[in-house]
Short mmCIF file of C-alpha atoms in Angstrom, two decimals:
data_model
loop_
_atom_site.label_atom_id
_atom_site.label_comp_id
_atom_site.label_asym_id
_atom_site.label_seq_id
_atom_site.Cartn_x
_atom_site.Cartn_y
_atom_site.Cartn_z
CA MET D 27 42.93 19.61 109.05
CA ARG D 28 40.22 17.78 111.33
CA LYS D 29 37.19 19.56 109.61
CA LEU D 30 38.90 18.16 106.13
CA LEU D 31 38.91 14.80 107.57
CA LEU D 32 35.59 15.17 108.24
CA THR D 33 34.55 16.46 105.82
CA ALA D 34 36.14 14.14 103.34
CA GLY D 35 34.87 10.86 105.00
CA LEU D 36 31.61 11.61 105.82
CA LEU D 37 31.00 12.08 101.70
CA LEU D 38 33.20 9.61 100.21
CA SER D 39 31.34 7.67 102.49
CA SER D 40 27.81 8.41 101.83
CA THR D 41 28.97 7.90 98.41
CA GLN D 42 30.25 4.30 99.18
CA ILE D 43 26.97 3.92 100.87
CA ALA D 44 24.06 4.93 97.80
CA LEU D 45 25.83 2.96 95.53
CA ALA D 46 26.49 -0.30 97.26
CA GLY D 47 23.10 -0.49 98.86
CA PRO D 48 22.63 -2.34 102.27
CA HIS D 49 24.94 -2.80 104.52
CA TYR D 50 25.41 -5.20 107.22
CA HIS D 51 26.98 -4.67 110.44
CA GLY D 52 27.84 -8.04 112.03
CA SER D 53 24.57 -10.55 112.68
CA HIS D 54 21.84 -8.00 112.09
CA GLY D 55 19.78 -8.43 108.98
CA GLY D 56 22.44 -12.26 108.23
CA SER D 57 26.33 -12.08 107.15
CA PRO D 58 27.14 -10.23 103.91
CA LEU D 59 27.08 -12.92 101.75
CA PRO D 60 24.54 -15.35 102.65
CA ASP D 61 26.30 -17.95 101.40
CA GLU D 62 29.54 -17.52 103.13
CA SER D 63 30.19 -18.86 106.91
CA PRO D 64 30.86 -15.60 108.77
CA GLU D 65 33.68 -17.64 110.09
CA THR D 66 35.04 -17.52 106.51
CA LEU D 67 34.83 -13.17 106.16
CA PRO D 68 38.00 -11.82 105.56
CA VAL D 69 39.34 -9.30 107.93
CA LEU D 70 40.53 -5.80 107.50
CA ILE D 71 43.46 -4.21 108.10
CA VAL D 72 44.56 -0.58 107.95
CA GLY D 73 46.78 1.72 109.87
CA ALA D 74 51.08 1.86 110.07
CA SER D 75 54.24 -0.15 110.27
CA PHE D 76 52.59 -2.01 113.04
CA ALA D 77 50.06 -3.36 110.56
CA ASN D 78 52.38 -3.94 107.44
CA GLY D 79 56.61 -3.61 107.52
CA LYS D 80 56.62 -2.26 103.68
CA THR D 81 56.34 1.63 102.62
CA PRO D 82 54.41 2.10 99.70
CA PHE D 83 55.69 3.19 95.36
CA ASP D 84 53.19 4.83 93.46
CA GLY D 85 53.81 4.91 89.10
CA ASP D 86 57.19 5.74 89.01
CA LEU D 87 58.36 3.89 92.23
CA SER D 88 59.50 6.78 93.94
CA SER D 89 58.22 6.25 97.93
CA PRO D 90 58.35 7.10 101.59
CA LEU D 91 61.04 6.60 102.83
CA LEU D 92 63.28 4.95 99.88
CA GLY D 93 60.74 2.22 99.77
CA LEU D 94 62.49 0.66 102.98
CA SER D 95 60.76 -2.12 104.85
CA VAL D 96 61.39 -2.81 108.66
CA GLY D 97 63.58 -5.31 109.02
CA THR D 98 65.10 -5.16 105.74
CA GLY D 99 61.93 -7.80 105.09
CA GLN D 100 63.02 -9.83 107.91
CA TYR D 101 59.59 -9.10 109.50
CA ILE D 102 56.14 -9.88 110.70
CA SER D 103 53.27 -8.20 110.77
CA LEU D 104 50.47 -8.05 112.38
CA GLY D 105 48.42 -8.10 109.30
CA ASP D 106 51.04 -10.65 107.75
CA ALA D 107 49.71 -13.10 111.20
CA LEU D 108 46.59 -12.81 110.76
CA ILE D 109 47.06 -14.69 107.45
CA ARG D 110 49.43 -16.83 108.74
CA ASN D 111 46.64 -18.59 111.50
CA ARG D 112 46.14 -21.21 111.64
CA THR D 113 42.40 -20.99 113.80
CA HIS D 114 41.30 -18.59 110.13
CA SER D 115 40.54 -18.87 107.11
CA GLY D 116 43.70 -16.81 105.90
CA TYR D 117 41.79 -14.11 104.03
CA VAL D 118 43.03 -10.92 105.59
CA VAL D 119 42.61 -7.82 103.51
CA ASN D 120 46.39 -5.71 104.36
CA GLU D 121 46.38 -1.98 102.93
CA ALA D 122 47.80 -0.31 105.87
CA GLN D 123 51.10 1.26 104.84
CA ALA D 124 54.84 1.83 107.52
CA SER D 125 55.38 5.17 107.94
CA ALA D 126 51.87 6.82 107.34
CA THR D 127 50.24 8.49 110.46
CA THR D 128 46.29 9.65 110.17
CA PHE D 129 46.94 12.25 107.25
CA ALA D 130 48.68 11.96 103.96
CA ARG D 131 52.17 13.48 104.50
CA GLU D 132 55.46 13.49 102.59
CA SER D 133 58.66 11.35 104.48
CA CYS D 134 61.08 14.56 106.04
CA ARG D 135 64.10 12.57 107.56
CA THR D 136 66.69 14.12 107.05
CA ALA D 137 68.92 11.05 107.09
CA LEU D 138 67.02 10.31 103.83
CA TYR D 139 66.29 13.28 102.04
CA ALA D 140 69.70 16.59 103.60
CA GLY D 141 66.45 18.63 104.82
CA GLY D 142 63.82 18.16 102.20
CA CYS D 143 60.81 15.95 101.58
CA SER D 144 60.12 13.15 99.85
CA THR D 145 57.71 13.29 96.17
CA ALA D 146 56.26 10.46 97.74
CA GLU D 147 53.89 10.32 99.89
CA THR D 148 51.77 7.63 102.56
CA ASP D 149 47.89 7.50 102.55
CA SER D 150 45.99 8.73 105.10
CA TYR D 151 43.54 6.61 107.10
CA GLN D 152 40.80 6.94 105.44
CA THR D 153 42.29 6.38 102.39
CA GLN D 154 43.53 2.96 103.36
CA VAL D 155 39.60 2.08 104.54
CA LEU D 156 38.22 3.13 101.81
CA ARG D 157 40.56 0.73 99.76
CA ALA D 158 40.21 -1.95 101.47
CA SER D 159 35.97 -2.19 101.78
CA SER D 160 36.45 -1.53 98.66
CA ARG D 161 38.44 -4.80 97.93
CA VAL D 162 35.65 -6.63 99.26
CA TYR D 163 32.80 -4.91 97.85
CA SER D 164 30.17 -7.18 95.70
CA LEU D 165 28.62 -6.26 93.00
CA ALA D 166 25.74 -9.64 92.93
CA SER D 167 25.10 -7.84 96.72
CA GLY D 168 25.25 -4.60 96.64
CA ALA D 169 27.60 -5.54 100.63
CA TYR D 170 30.75 -5.41 101.74
CA ASN D 171 31.89 -8.58 102.24
CA ALA D 172 33.49 -8.13 105.51
CA GLU D 173 32.64 -7.01 109.51
CA TYR D 174 35.79 -6.00 111.07
CA VAL D 175 38.68 -3.31 110.26
CA VAL D 176 41.76 -3.69 112.24
CA VAL D 177 43.04 -0.28 112.88
CA THR D 178 45.76 0.20 114.09
CA ALA D 179 48.55 2.92 115.49
CA PRO D 180 49.31 5.70 113.03
CA ASN D 181 52.76 7.79 113.89
CA ASP D 182 51.33 11.19 114.57
CA CYS D 183 53.03 12.75 117.38
CA LEU D 184 55.45 9.75 117.71
CA HIS D 185 58.67 10.78 116.38
CA SER D 186 60.42 13.79 114.25
CA ASP D 187 59.41 12.55 110.39
CA ALA D 188 55.18 12.23 111.67
CA PHE D 189 54.52 15.74 110.40
CA GLY D 190 55.31 15.93 106.69
CA LEU D 191 57.44 18.80 107.85
CA PRO D 192 61.70 18.94 107.91
CA GLU D 193 62.85 17.39 110.89
CA SER D 194 64.58 20.63 112.37
CA ASP D 195 60.67 21.93 111.88
CA ALA D 196 58.37 19.61 113.41
CA LYS D 197 57.38 19.94 117.25
CA GLN D 198 56.59 17.46 119.87
CA CYS D 199 53.17 17.75 120.52
CA ASP D 200 51.54 19.53 123.06
CA GLU D 201 47.45 17.99 124.77
CA GLU D 202 46.17 19.76 122.23
CA ASP D 203 48.02 18.32 119.17
CA MET D 204 47.10 14.63 120.93
CA GLN D 205 43.97 15.32 121.59
CA ASP D 206 43.98 16.26 117.66
CA VAL D 207 45.54 12.73 117.11
CA ALA D 208 42.13 11.31 119.02
CA ASP D 209 40.23 13.03 117.61
CA ARG D 210 40.95 11.88 113.75
CA MET D 211 41.16 8.31 114.78
CA VAL D 212 38.10 8.64 115.72
CA GLU D 213 36.62 10.06 112.85
CA ILE D 214 38.20 6.48 110.86
CA GLY D 215 36.81 4.24 112.77
CA GLN D 216 33.10 6.73 111.96
CA LEU D 217 33.47 6.20 108.62
CA VAL D 218 34.37 2.52 108.98
CA ILE D 219 30.81 2.62 111.06
CA GLY D 220 29.30 4.25 108.11
CA LEU D 221 30.13 1.41 106.03
CA GLY D 222 28.79 -0.86 108.33
CA MET D 223 32.12 -2.56 109.88
CA THR D 224 33.50 -2.68 113.01
CA PRO D 225 36.24 -0.77 114.49
CA VAL D 226 38.99 -2.99 115.99
CA PHE D 227 41.43 -0.78 117.74
CA ALA D 228 43.77 -1.66 121.13
CA PRO D 229 46.19 0.41 123.62
CA TYR D 230 49.31 0.59 122.17
CA PRO D 231 52.46 -0.82 124.05
CA ASP D 232 53.55 -0.39 127.02
CA VAL D 233 55.66 2.54 127.62
CA SER D 234 57.85 -0.29 129.59
CA THR D 235 58.29 -3.26 126.87
CA ILE D 236 59.80 -0.60 123.84
CA ASP D 237 62.67 1.46 123.96
CA LEU D 238 62.01 4.88 122.58
CA GLU D 239 65.71 6.37 122.25
CA LEU D 240 66.33 3.01 119.95
CA PHE D 241 63.89 3.68 118.21
CA ARG D 242 64.92 7.04 117.34
CA GLN D 243 68.93 5.10 116.91
CA SER D 244 67.41 2.58 114.42
CA SER D 245 64.57 4.83 112.48
CA LEU D 246 68.00 7.52 111.85
CA LEU D 247 65.81 10.15 113.32
CA GLU D 248 65.87 13.23 115.05
CA TRP D 249 63.69 13.65 117.95
CA THR D 250 61.41 10.41 119.67
CA ILE D 251 58.17 11.51 122.25
CA SER D 252 59.47 11.35 125.84
CA PRO D 253 58.02 7.46 127.49
CA THR D 254 55.78 10.43 129.91
CA ASP D 255 54.23 11.91 126.75
CA TYR D 256 53.77 8.23 125.01
CA GLN D 257 51.93 7.53 127.94
CA MET D 258 49.23 10.26 128.15
CA LEU D 259 49.01 9.79 123.84
CA ASN D 260 48.08 6.95 124.39
CA ASN D 261 45.65 7.45 127.09
CA ILE D 262 44.17 10.09 125.37
CA VAL D 263 43.80 8.59 122.65
CA MET D 264 42.53 4.67 124.36
CA THR D 265 40.10 7.20 126.51
CA THR D 266 38.93 8.97 123.58
CA LEU D 267 38.41 6.57 122.04
CA ALA D 268 35.79 3.94 124.15
CA SER D 269 34.12 7.32 125.33
CA ASP D 270 33.04 8.63 121.83
CA LEU D 271 32.79 5.22 119.60
CA PRO D 272 31.28 2.92 121.81
CA ASP D 273 30.20 0.88 118.59
CA ALA D 274 33.83 -0.44 118.27
CA LEU D 275 35.92 -2.64 118.94
CA ILE D 276 38.76 -2.83 121.43
CA ILE D 277 41.68 -5.43 122.49
CA ASP D 278 44.52 -5.09 124.32
CA TYR D 279 46.32 -7.63 121.53
CA TRP D 280 49.65 -5.88 122.49
CA ALA D 281 49.20 -7.20 126.59
CA GLU D 282 52.37 -8.73 125.75
CA TYR D 283 55.08 -6.75 123.86
CA ALA D 284 58.73 -7.25 122.99
CA HIS D 285 60.27 -5.81 120.05
CA ILE D 286 62.19 -7.03 117.06
CA GLY D 287 65.10 -5.19 118.49
CA ASP D 288 64.60 -1.49 116.97
CA GLY D 289 62.97 -0.73 119.97
CA ILE D 290 59.44 -0.08 118.98
CA HIS D 291 57.77 -3.45 116.10
CA PRO D 292 56.69 -6.35 117.45
CA ASP D 293 58.77 -9.60 117.49
CA LEU D 294 56.94 -12.30 115.70
CA ALA D 295 55.66 -14.04 118.88
CA THR D 296 54.02 -10.66 119.71
CA VAL D 297 52.35 -10.09 116.10
CA GLU D 298 50.69 -13.83 116.08
CA ASN D 299 49.99 -13.77 119.90
CA ALA D 300 47.83 -10.60 119.13
CA ALA D 301 46.10 -11.90 115.37
CA ASP D 302 45.13 -15.19 118.00
CA MET D 303 43.62 -12.70 120.10
CA ILE D 304 41.90 -10.84 117.78
CA LEU D 305 40.48 -13.31 115.88
CA GLU D 306 39.15 -15.24 119.20
CA GLY D 307 37.71 -11.36 120.10
CA ILE D 308 36.03 -11.47 117.08
CA GLY D 309 34.47 -14.60 116.51
CA TYR D 310 36.83 -15.94 113.86
CA ASN D 311 39.06 -18.48 114.82
CA VAL D 312 37.64 -21.26 113.36
CA ILE D 313 39.25 -24.39 114.87
CA ALA D 314 38.76 -24.42 118.97
CA GLU D 315 42.41 -25.13 120.10
CA HIS D 316 45.41 -23.41 117.66
CA PRO D 317 47.90 -26.41 117.29
CA ARG D 318 51.27 -24.63 117.53
CA ASN D 319 52.70 -23.71 121.23
CA ASN D 320 55.86 -21.17 120.87
CA GLY D 321 56.96 -20.70 124.97
CA ARG D 322 55.48 -17.40 125.04
CA GLY D 323 52.22 -18.17 125.82
CA HIS D 324 48.83 -16.91 123.76
CA LYS D 325 45.99 -15.43 124.38
CA HIS D 326 46.39 -13.26 127.12
CA GLY D 327 45.29 -9.69 127.40
CA HIS D 328 41.77 -8.57 126.97
CA HIS D 329 39.28 -6.62 125.34
CA HIS D 330 35.99 -4.62 126.06
CA ARG D 331 32.59 -5.24 124.34
CA ASP D 332 31.84 -9.31 125.71
CA GLY D 333 28.64 -9.10 124.74
CA HIS D 334 29.65 -8.39 121.13
CA ASN D 335 31.76 -10.87 120.41
CA LYS D 336 29.23 -13.61 122.52
CA ARG D 337 27.01 -12.55 119.07
CA HIS D 338 29.46 -13.73 116.84
CA ASN D 339 30.14 -16.64 118.88
CA ARG D 340 27.24 -18.18 118.71
CA ARG D 341 27.14 -19.27 115.04
#
């Protein structure tokens, strides 16, 4: 699967680049559309339910997880928070899908499909990136009208319905499986960079701020990853990304984290804080002082590649 994903990604990336002509990466060569100020460029976001709480429907209204959404619709995702943020233009292209993994797969949750699987699939991260980039492609300039793609954590290895297999057949990931997840995330980052944009990653929320057993119960899963393995997965993924993608941006925007009561998904204050940190990290907060104060404090945590941020903040 790793080889197929990388090969497909390179072929599709090369095709889009050939069609689009020259691209721009950050301030190298100017803004993608010279008449737009950098602060108004769209932010692209892909991933799973941290980024979008809704599962996708296909043309005949089939959907993995029966079309359910996080919190039965009472959930503000990170993608939503970026749109709502008062320091930003609100231009966000969100192609994320709740329940997504890095690879396309069916949902096979026993509680919903009684040992079978859905007819519909969540899309791969590669497909999400290509869809998002297509939204900002300019026919006039032959460039992508965006600089950054936020890539949120996938469901890979987190639970028994993350494999495209009946839950009874799904096995906990070992270290090699976790490295495969990290490698697939690197391939996604390489695809984004190949399209002339910068991928933005974050460490997983700290294990002390989530409740994996509550997540299992609230999501009707047969098992979830153990706290020890969760930490190992985070360490492997983030170490690999930092090592293999020096041009990526890593922002610890989940440094302050609280869930909505289901054990895993971030609450409103958490995603608002995360959106603030992302926009600060990429230099897109167009209002110097955020007018809102929710009492929890904002803009805590840290990001890497300070030099990268300075070249945007100088505009």
